[in-house]
PDB file of C-alpha atoms in Angstrom:
ATOM      1  CA  LYS B   1     -40.150   1.542 -38.656  1.00  0.00           C
ATOM      2  CA  ALA B   2     -42.764  -1.195 -38.705  1.00  0.00           C
ATOM      3  CA  SER B   3     -42.957  -1.552 -34.936  1.00  0.00           C
ATOM      4  CA  SER B   4     -45.836   0.014 -33.039  1.00  0.00           C
ATOM      5  CA  ALA B   5     -44.571  -0.468 -29.481  1.00  0.00           C
ATOM      6  CA  PRO B   6     -42.602   2.295 -27.707  1.00  0.00           C
ATOM      7  CA  VAL B   7     -39.792  -0.125 -26.816  1.00  0.00           C
ATOM      8  CA  VAL B   8     -37.656  -2.219 -29.197  1.00  0.00           C
ATOM      9  CA  ILE B   9     -35.592  -5.263 -28.129  1.00  0.00           C
ATOM     10  CA  TYR B  10     -32.891  -6.974 -30.190  1.00  0.00           C
ATOM     11  CA  PHE B  11     -32.013 -10.662 -30.010  1.00  0.00           C
ATOM     12  CA  ASP B  12     -29.540 -12.460 -32.263  1.00  0.00           C
ATOM     13  CA  ASP B  13     -29.961 -16.121 -33.155  1.00  0.00           C
ATOM     14  CA  ASP B  14     -27.159 -16.997 -30.707  1.00  0.00           C
ATOM     15  CA  ASN B  15     -28.838 -15.241 -27.747  1.00  0.00           C
ATOM     16  CA  GLU B  16     -30.865 -17.097 -25.112  1.00  0.00           C
ATOM     17  CA  PRO B  17     -32.511 -14.527 -22.824  1.00  0.00           C
ATOM     18  CA  GLY B  18     -33.073 -15.410 -19.188  1.00  0.00           C
ATOM     19  CA  LYS B  19     -36.435 -15.958 -17.560  1.00  0.00           C
ATOM     20  CA  ASN B  20     -38.765 -12.934 -17.525  1.00  0.00           C
ATOM     21  CA  TYR B  21     -36.459 -10.911 -19.819  1.00  0.00           C
ATOM     22  CA  LEU B  22     -39.351  -9.086 -21.471  1.00  0.00           C
ATOM     23  CA  LEU B  23     -41.174  -8.456 -18.199  1.00  0.00           C
ATOM     24  CA  THR B  24     -38.009  -7.043 -16.651  1.00  0.00           C
ATOM     25  CA  ALA B  25     -37.348  -4.899 -19.715  1.00  0.00           C
ATOM     26  CA  ASN B  26     -40.855  -3.465 -19.484  1.00  0.00           C
ATOM     27  CA  LYS B  27     -40.420  -2.793 -15.752  1.00  0.00           C
ATOM     28  CA  VAL B  28     -37.069  -0.992 -16.143  1.00  0.00           C
ATOM     29  CA  MET B  29     -38.252   1.224 -18.992  1.00  0.00           C
ATOM     30  CA  ALA B  30     -41.473   2.097 -17.161  1.00  0.00           C
ATOM     31  CA  GLU B  31     -39.756   2.963 -13.872  1.00  0.00           C
ATOM     32  CA  LYS B  32     -36.654   4.752 -15.177  1.00  0.00           C
ATOM     33  CA  LYS B  33     -37.835   7.435 -17.559  1.00  0.00           C
ATOM     34  CA  GLU B  34     -34.308   8.851 -17.908  1.00  0.00           C
ATOM     35  CA  VAL B  35     -32.948   5.518 -19.195  1.00  0.00           C
ATOM     36  CA  GLY B  36     -33.182   5.108 -22.944  1.00  0.00           C
ATOM     37  CA  LEU B  37     -31.132   1.942 -23.406  1.00  0.00           C
ATOM     38  CA  VAL B  38     -30.384  -1.041 -21.184  1.00  0.00           C
ATOM     39  CA  GLY B  39     -28.730  -4.418 -21.621  1.00  0.00           C
ATOM     40  CA  PRO B  40     -28.088  -7.583 -19.597  1.00  0.00           C
ATOM     41  CA  GLY B  41     -25.840  -7.194 -16.553  1.00  0.00           C
ATOM     42  CA  ILE B  42     -25.060 -10.902 -16.612  1.00  0.00           C
ATOM     43  CA  VAL B  43     -23.925 -12.552 -19.845  1.00  0.00           C
ATOM     44  CA  ARG B  44     -22.690 -16.127 -19.772  1.00  0.00           C
ATOM     45  CA  VAL B  45     -20.757 -17.488 -22.734  1.00  0.00           C
ATOM     46  CA  ASP B  46     -21.466 -21.092 -23.701  1.00  0.00           C
ATOM     47  CA  PHE B  47     -18.792 -22.650 -25.928  1.00  0.00           C
ATOM     48  CA  ILE B  48     -21.154 -25.390 -27.070  1.00  0.00           C
ATOM     49  CA  ASP B  49     -18.430 -27.342 -28.886  1.00  0.00           C
ATOM     50  CA  GLY B  50     -15.674 -26.627 -26.373  1.00  0.00           C
ATOM     51  CA  SER B  51     -12.743 -24.270 -26.850  1.00  0.00           C
ATOM     52  CA  ASP B  52      -8.974 -24.016 -26.533  1.00  0.00           C
ATOM     53  CA  GLN B  53      -7.755 -23.408 -22.990  1.00  0.00           C
ATOM     54  CA  TRP B  54      -6.272 -20.004 -23.855  1.00  0.00           C
ATOM     55  CA  LEU B  55      -9.678 -18.821 -25.068  1.00  0.00           C
ATOM     56  CA  GLU B  56     -11.276 -19.474 -21.692  1.00  0.00           C
ATOM     57  CA  SER B  57      -9.558 -16.348 -20.375  1.00  0.00           C
ATOM     58  CA  GLU B  58     -10.830 -14.399 -23.386  1.00  0.00           C
ATOM     59  CA  ARG B  59     -14.525 -14.805 -22.618  1.00  0.00           C
ATOM     60  CA  PRO B  60     -15.017 -10.995 -22.411  1.00  0.00           C
ATOM     61  CA  LEU B  61     -14.280 -10.933 -26.166  1.00  0.00           C
ATOM     62  CA  PHE B  62     -17.641 -12.668 -26.516  1.00  0.00           C
ATOM     63  CA  GLN B  63     -19.252 -10.188 -24.090  1.00  0.00           C
ATOM     64  CA  GLU B  64     -19.200 -12.351 -20.954  1.00  0.00           C
ATOM     65  CA  LEU B  65     -19.620 -10.203 -17.855  1.00  0.00           C
ATOM     66  CA  SER B  66     -21.263 -10.103 -14.444  1.00  0.00           C
ATOM     67  CA  ILE B  67     -22.321  -6.762 -12.974  1.00  0.00           C
ATOM     68  CA  PRO B  68     -23.589  -7.130  -9.366  1.00  0.00           C
ATOM     69  CA  LEU B  69     -25.586  -3.896  -9.298  1.00  0.00           C
ATOM     70  CA  ALA B  70     -27.529  -1.930 -11.894  1.00  0.00           C
ATOM     71  CA  ILE B  71     -25.536   0.963 -13.306  1.00  0.00           C
ATOM     72  CA  TYR B  72     -26.662   3.709 -15.679  1.00  0.00           C
ATOM     73  CA  GLY B  73     -24.945   6.832 -16.883  1.00  0.00           C
ATOM     74  CA  HIS B  74     -24.734   9.600 -19.448  1.00  0.00           C
ATOM     75  CA  VAL B  75     -21.168  10.136 -20.678  1.00  0.00           C
ATOM     76  CA  LEU B  76     -20.537  11.519 -24.170  1.00  0.00           C
ATOM     77  CA  THR B  77     -16.745  11.542 -24.193  1.00  0.00           C
ATOM     78  CA  SER B  78     -16.196   7.786 -24.418  1.00  0.00           C
ATOM     79  CA  TYR B  79     -17.992   4.442 -24.642  1.00  0.00           C
ATOM     80  CA  GLN B  80     -18.343   3.376 -21.011  1.00  0.00           C
ATOM     81  CA  GLU B  81     -17.822  -0.219 -19.850  1.00  0.00           C
ATOM     82  CA  PHE B  82     -21.386  -0.363 -18.537  1.00  0.00           C
ATOM     83  CA  TYR B  83     -22.919   0.733 -21.839  1.00  0.00           C
ATOM     84  CA  PRO B  84     -24.719  -2.187 -23.515  1.00  0.00           C
ATOM     85  CA  TYR B  85     -23.954  -3.786 -26.878  1.00  0.00           C
ATOM     86  CA  GLY B  86     -26.405  -5.341 -29.315  1.00  0.00           C
ATOM     87  CA  THR B  87     -26.867  -8.589 -27.404  1.00  0.00           C
ATOM     88  CA  GLY B  88     -30.352  -8.291 -25.917  1.00  0.00           C
ATOM     89  CA  LEU B  89     -30.353  -4.510 -26.343  1.00  0.00           C
ATOM     90  CA  ILE B  90     -33.507  -2.786 -25.047  1.00  0.00           C
ATOM     91  CA  LEU B  91     -34.208   0.772 -26.164  1.00  0.00           C
ATOM     92  CA  ARG B  92     -36.923   3.322 -26.714  1.00  0.00           C
ATOM     93  CA  LYS B  93     -38.272   3.460 -30.241  1.00  0.00           C
ATOM     94  CA  ALA B  94     -37.644   7.221 -30.398  1.00  0.00           C
ATOM     95  CA  ILE B  95     -33.904   6.491 -30.314  1.00  0.00           C
ATOM     96  CA  MET B  96     -34.179   4.025 -33.197  1.00  0.00           C
ATOM     97  CA  GLN B  97     -36.153   6.571 -35.199  1.00  0.00           C
ATOM     98  CA  GLN B  98     -33.328   9.057 -34.693  1.00  0.00           C
ATOM     99  CA  TYR B  99     -30.768   6.390 -35.631  1.00  0.00           C
ATOM    100  CA  CYS B 100     -32.666   5.563 -38.823  1.00  0.00           C
ATOM    101  CA  GLU B 101     -32.465   9.213 -39.828  1.00  0.00           C
ATOM    102  CA  LEU B 102     -28.754   9.179 -39.040  1.00  0.00           C
ATOM    103  CA  VAL B 103     -27.875   6.217 -41.245  1.00  0.00           C
ATOM    104  CA  GLU B 104     -30.137   7.405 -44.051  1.00  0.00           C
ATOM    105  CA  ALA B 105     -28.349  10.759 -44.026  1.00  0.00           C
ATOM    106  CA  GLN B 106     -25.011   8.930 -44.170  1.00  0.00           C
ATOM    107  CA  GLY B 107     -26.168   6.936 -47.181  1.00  0.00           C
ATOM    108  CA  GLU B 108     -24.948   3.691 -45.619  1.00  0.00           C
ATOM    109  CA  ILE B 109     -25.353   1.521 -42.561  1.00  0.00           C
ATOM    110  CA  SER B 110     -22.018   0.991 -40.816  1.00  0.00           C
ATOM    111  CA  ASP B 111     -22.727  -2.501 -39.554  1.00  0.00           C
ATOM    112  CA  ARG B 112     -21.964  -6.092 -40.492  1.00  0.00           C
ATOM    113  CA  LYS B 113     -22.827  -7.264 -43.976  1.00  0.00           C
ATOM    114  CA  GLY B 114     -22.411 -10.754 -45.381  1.00  0.00           C
ATOM    115  CA  SER B 115     -19.316 -12.448 -43.985  1.00  0.00           C
ATOM    116  CA  SER B 116     -17.788  -9.156 -42.840  1.00  0.00           C
ATOM    117  CA  LEU B 117     -17.262  -8.642 -39.110  1.00  0.00           C
ATOM    118  CA  VAL B 118     -16.836  -4.879 -39.437  1.00  0.00           C
ATOM    119  CA  GLY B 119     -19.688  -3.314 -37.502  1.00  0.00           C
ATOM    120  CA  GLY B 120     -20.413  -0.687 -34.907  1.00  0.00           C
ATOM    121  CA  GLY B 121     -24.157  -0.253 -35.406  1.00  0.00           C
ATOM    122  CA  ASP B 122     -25.034  -1.141 -31.836  1.00  0.00           C
ATOM    123  CA  ILE B 123     -22.471   1.325 -30.480  1.00  0.00           C
ATOM    124  CA  GLN B 124     -23.863   4.021 -32.772  1.00  0.00           C
ATOM    125  CA  ILE B 125     -27.387   3.311 -31.505  1.00  0.00           C
ATOM    126  CA  VAL B 126     -26.302   3.726 -27.881  1.00  0.00           C
ATOM    127  CA  TRP B 127     -24.381   6.921 -28.639  1.00  0.00           C
ATOM    128  CA  THR B 128     -27.416   8.261 -30.502  1.00  0.00           C
ATOM    129  CA  GLY B 129     -29.480   7.796 -27.345  1.00  0.00           C
ATOM    130  CA  ILE B 130     -26.797   9.431 -25.224  1.00  0.00           C
ATOM    131  CA  LYS B 131     -26.702  12.445 -27.573  1.00  0.00           C
ATOM    132  CA  MET B 132     -30.471  12.705 -27.195  1.00  0.00           C
ATOM    133  CA  GLY B 133     -30.000  13.082 -23.437  1.00  0.00           C
ATOM    134  CA  TYR B 134     -30.896   9.551 -22.331  1.00  0.00           C
ATOM    135  CA  HIS B 135     -28.931   7.395 -19.900  1.00  0.00           C
ATOM    136  CA  ALA B 136     -27.683   3.917 -20.830  1.00  0.00           C
ATOM    137  CA  GLY B 137     -26.540   0.979 -18.737  1.00  0.00           C
ATOM    138  CA  ARG B 138     -26.990  -2.578 -17.556  1.00  0.00           C
ATOM    139  CA  THR B 139     -28.803  -4.432 -14.786  1.00  0.00           C
ATOM    140  CA  PRO B 140     -28.190  -7.932 -13.355  1.00  0.00           C
ATOM    141  CA  GLU B 141     -31.963  -8.452 -13.404  1.00  0.00           C
ATOM    142  CA  LEU B 142     -31.444  -9.122 -17.113  1.00  0.00           C
ATOM    143  CA  THR B 143     -29.446 -12.266 -17.915  1.00  0.00           C
ATOM    144  CA  MET B 144     -28.321 -13.690 -21.233  1.00  0.00           C
ATOM    145  CA  GLN B 145     -26.685 -16.869 -22.535  1.00  0.00           C
ATOM    146  CA  HIS B 146     -24.380 -16.175 -25.494  1.00  0.00           C
ATOM    147  CA  ILE B 147     -23.964 -19.341 -27.567  1.00  0.00           C
ATOM    148  CA  ILE B 148     -20.606 -19.658 -29.344  1.00  0.00           C
ATOM    149  CA  PRO B 149     -20.102 -22.587 -31.763  1.00  0.00           C
ATOM    150  CA  LYS B 150     -16.764 -24.079 -32.760  1.00  0.00           C
ATOM    151  CA  SER B 151     -16.662 -22.066 -35.992  1.00  0.00           C
ATOM    152  CA  ARG B 152     -16.295 -18.889 -33.905  1.00  0.00           C
ATOM    153  CA  THR B 153     -13.472 -20.159 -31.717  1.00  0.00           C
ATOM    154  CA  THR B 154     -10.935 -20.838 -34.464  1.00  0.00           C
ATOM    155  CA  ALA B 155      -7.706 -18.833 -34.637  1.00  0.00           C
ATOM    156  CA  ALA B 156      -8.744 -17.389 -38.012  1.00  0.00           C
ATOM    157  CA  TYR B 157     -12.084 -16.145 -36.656  1.00  0.00           C
ATOM    158  CA  ILE B 158     -10.599 -14.619 -33.495  1.00  0.00           C
ATOM    159  CA  LYS B 159      -7.973 -12.854 -35.580  1.00  0.00           C
ATOM    160  CA  LYS B 160     -10.529 -11.466 -38.012  1.00  0.00           C
ATOM    161  CA  LEU B 161     -12.878 -10.411 -35.203  1.00  0.00           C
ATOM    162  CA  SER B 162     -10.084  -8.597 -33.353  1.00  0.00           C
ATOM    163  CA  TYR B 163      -9.045  -6.802 -36.538  1.00  0.00           C
ATOM    164  CA  SER B 164     -12.618  -5.887 -37.442  1.00  0.00           C
ATOM    165  CA  LEU B 165     -13.410  -4.442 -34.009  1.00  0.00           C
ATOM    166  CA  GLY B 166     -10.435  -2.123 -34.387  1.00  0.00           C
ATOM    167  CA  TYR B 167     -11.231  -1.342 -38.028  1.00  0.00           C
ATOM    168  CA  SER B 168     -14.761  -0.200 -37.088  1.00  0.00           C
ATOM    169  CA  GLU B 169     -13.670   2.318 -34.461  1.00  0.00           C
ATOM    170  CA  THR B 170     -13.114   5.526 -36.474  1.00  0.00           C
ATOM    171  CA  LYS B 171     -16.095   5.214 -38.794  1.00  0.00           C
ATOM    172  CA  THR B 172     -18.391   4.373 -35.881  1.00  0.00           C
ATOM    173  CA  ARG B 173     -17.413   7.577 -34.085  1.00  0.00           C
ATOM    174  CA  LEU B 174     -17.593   9.730 -37.202  1.00  0.00           C
ATOM    175  CA  GLY B 175     -21.091   8.482 -37.969  1.00  0.00           C
ATOM    176  CA  VAL B 176     -22.515   9.783 -34.703  1.00  0.00           C
ATOM    177  CA  PHE B 177     -20.163  12.686 -34.018  1.00  0.00           C
ATOM    178  CA  PRO B 178     -19.503  14.362 -37.398  1.00  0.00           C
ATOM    179  CA  GLU B 179     -18.856  17.593 -35.504  1.00  0.00           C
ATOM    180  CA  GLN B 180     -15.738  15.945 -34.046  1.00  0.00           C
ATOM    181  CA  GLU B 181     -14.205  15.141 -37.439  1.00  0.00           C
ATOM    182  CA  GLN B 182     -11.272  17.513 -37.028  1.00  0.00           C
ATOM    183  CA  LYS B 183     -10.462  16.108 -33.591  1.00  0.00           C
ATOM    184  CA  ILE B 184     -10.657  12.531 -34.862  1.00  0.00           C
ATOM    185  CA  ARG B 185      -8.487  13.407 -37.864  1.00  0.00           C
ATOM    186  CA  MET B 186      -5.784  14.584 -35.473  1.00  0.00           C
ATOM    187  CA  GLU B 187      -5.644  11.087 -33.955  1.00  0.00           C
ATOM    188  CA  LYS B 188      -3.520  10.023 -36.916  1.00  0.00           C
ATOM    189  CA  LYS B 189      -2.183   6.484 -36.668  1.00  0.00           C
ATOM    190  CA  SER B 190       1.601   6.289 -36.959  1.00  0.00           C
ATOM    191  CA  PHE B 191       4.281   3.615 -36.760  1.00  0.00           C
ATOM    192  CA  VAL B 192       5.488   5.103 -33.463  1.00  0.00           C
ATOM    193  CA  GLN B 193       1.999   4.744 -32.025  1.00  0.00           C
ATOM    194  CA  PHE B 194       1.764   1.170 -33.332  1.00  0.00           C
ATOM    195  CA  TYR B 195       5.098   0.293 -31.730  1.00  0.00           C
ATOM    196  CA  PHE B 196       4.124   1.980 -28.447  1.00  0.00           C
ATOM    197  CA  LEU B 197       0.801   0.112 -28.233  1.00  0.00           C
ATOM    198  CA  LEU B 198       2.562  -3.175 -28.995  1.00  0.00           C
ATOM    199  CA  VAL B 199       5.144  -2.674 -26.234  1.00  0.00           C
ATOM    200  CA  LYS B 200       2.436  -1.511 -23.835  1.00  0.00           C
ATOM    201  CA  SER B 201       0.402  -4.639 -24.546  1.00  0.00           C
ATOM    202  CA  ILE B 202       3.349  -6.965 -23.902  1.00  0.00           C
ATOM    203  CA  ALA B 203       4.195  -5.099 -20.687  1.00  0.00           C
ATOM    204  CA  ARG B 204       0.610  -5.360 -19.451  1.00  0.00           C
ATOM    205  CA  TYR B 205      -0.362  -8.876 -20.511  1.00  0.00           C
ATOM    206  CA  GLY B 206       2.985 -10.614 -20.933  1.00  0.00           C
ATOM    207  CA  PHE B 207       4.198 -12.395 -24.039  1.00  0.00           C
ATOM    208  CA  SER B 208       1.481 -14.858 -24.977  1.00  0.00           C
ATOM    209  CA  PRO B 209       1.856 -15.607 -28.710  1.00  0.00           C
ATOM    210  CA  LYS B 210      -1.810 -16.435 -29.250  1.00  0.00           C
ATOM    211  CA  PHE B 211      -3.043 -13.400 -27.333  1.00  0.00           C
ATOM    212  CA  LEU B 212      -0.531 -11.116 -29.023  1.00  0.00           C
ATOM    213  CA  PHE B 213      -0.930 -12.281 -32.621  1.00  0.00           C
ATOM    214  CA  LEU B 214      -4.615 -13.206 -32.605  1.00  0.00           C
ATOM    215  CA  ARG B 215      -5.961 -10.424 -30.393  1.00  0.00           C
ATOM    216  CA  GLN B 216      -3.701  -7.436 -29.859  1.00  0.00           C
ATOM    217  CA  VAL B 217      -1.742  -7.012 -33.105  1.00  0.00           C
ATOM    218  CA  PRO B 218      -4.782  -7.515 -35.393  1.00  0.00           C
ATOM    219  CA  ASN B 219      -6.767  -5.014 -33.322  1.00  0.00           C
ATOM    220  CA  ILE B 220      -4.014  -2.357 -33.435  1.00  0.00           C
ATOM    221  CA  VAL B 221      -3.482  -2.842 -37.184  1.00  0.00           C
ATOM    222  CA  GLY B 222      -7.257  -2.797 -37.722  1.00  0.00           C
ATOM    223  CA  ARG B 223      -7.619   0.520 -35.897  1.00  0.00           C
ATOM    224  CA  ALA B 224      -4.956   2.056 -38.130  1.00  0.00           C
ATOM    225  CA  SER B 225      -6.435   0.609 -41.337  1.00  0.00           C
ATOM    226  CA  GLY B 226      -9.938   1.749 -40.379  1.00  0.00           C
ATOM    227  CA  TYR B 227      -8.681   5.275 -39.723  1.00  0.00           C
ATOM    228  CA  TYR B 228      -7.164   5.658 -43.190  1.00  0.00           C
ATOM    229  CA  HIS B 229     -10.208   4.063 -44.846  1.00  0.00           C
ATOM    230  CA  ALA B 230     -12.633   6.374 -43.008  1.00  0.00           C
ATOM    231  CA  PHE B 231     -10.850   9.458 -44.353  1.00  0.00           C
ATOM    232  CA  ASN B 232     -10.145   7.960 -47.809  1.00  0.00           C
ATOM    233  CA  LYS B 233      -6.439   8.401 -47.217  1.00  0.00           C
ATOM    234  CA  LYS B 234      -3.685   6.274 -48.706  1.00  0.00           C
ATOM    235  CA  LYS B 235      -2.222   3.824 -46.225  1.00  0.00           C
ATOM    236  CA  PRO B 236       1.383   4.571 -45.239  1.00  0.00           C
ATOM    237  CA  ALA B 237       4.052   2.044 -46.157  1.00  0.00           C
ATOM    238  CA  TRP B 238       4.521   0.807 -42.571  1.00  0.00           C
ATOM    239  CA  LEU B 239       0.821  -0.137 -42.354  1.00  0.00           C
ATOM    240  CA  VAL B 240       0.821  -1.991 -45.673  1.00  0.00           C
ATOM    241  CA  ILE B 241       3.882  -3.931 -44.483  1.00  0.00           C
ATOM    242  CA  ALA B 242       2.231  -4.669 -41.112  1.00  0.00           C
ATOM    243  CA  GLU B 243      -0.937  -5.954 -42.820  1.00  0.00           C
ATOM    244  CA  ASP B 244       1.130  -8.299 -44.993  1.00  0.00           C
ATOM    245  CA  LEU B 245       3.512  -9.335 -42.220  1.00  0.00           C
ATOM    246  CA  PHE B 246       0.743 -10.279 -39.773  1.00  0.00           C
ATOM    247  CA  ASN B 247      -1.669 -11.427 -42.517  1.00  0.00           C
ATOM    248  CA  VAL B 248      -4.553  -9.224 -41.459  1.00  0.00           C
ATOM    249  CA  LYS B 249      -5.388  -7.521 -44.750  1.00  0.00           C
ATOM    250  CA  TYR B 250      -9.132  -7.978 -44.828  1.00  0.00           C
ATOM    251  CA  TYR B 251      -9.830  -4.550 -46.323  1.00  0.00           C
ATOM    252  CA  LYS B 252      -7.820  -2.496 -48.782  1.00  0.00           C
TER     253      LYS B 252
END
């Protein structure tokens, strides 16, 4: 609200933008009038204190990626892989103005607060721009170094992050697409679905205890917990047991 420029850029304290990031951002937004949001096409994760070997293969969890060519699109049905996240996010101020109205109407901001890792604000911002008719994407002309300290590579942190990403899913969608509430309600989380997703994960990735119990299970349980919280529904017994059994009860 305080900004006067037509373009807003977000950097976190663990982001190191590449050379000419601002110049490139200005160039992209000036040349591509249909693009409302853009992010870095190359993100390199720097574990500044080192990391466990298993986590090296999990760099995408920390947004590491390398897109060889610029890609933009306008798809409302799902969050596309080439849509940007908050890291170095560049967007037109008009989209942020619309987003401000959205969160004020909701009476809350569905993003991280304090030590919580439950978020979704950046995804909501991108979806807001998409609903307004803009395209969103990434370009390799924009590069970013994502600095990850030791405190964010512990088993406890990875587990909580995985859970929180899943927990945020339903409320994030509802915030931007209230007209889809009935459809989202029908995506009820059940024990059968939980079991199916668990088996599917093992079949796809193999049985890696750390990956399964720090990444997949917390995420699946989090998605179910977030669903029932979003609709103020009582959690079913199987979910309460799963939260206790896998020790992922961060929200009641």
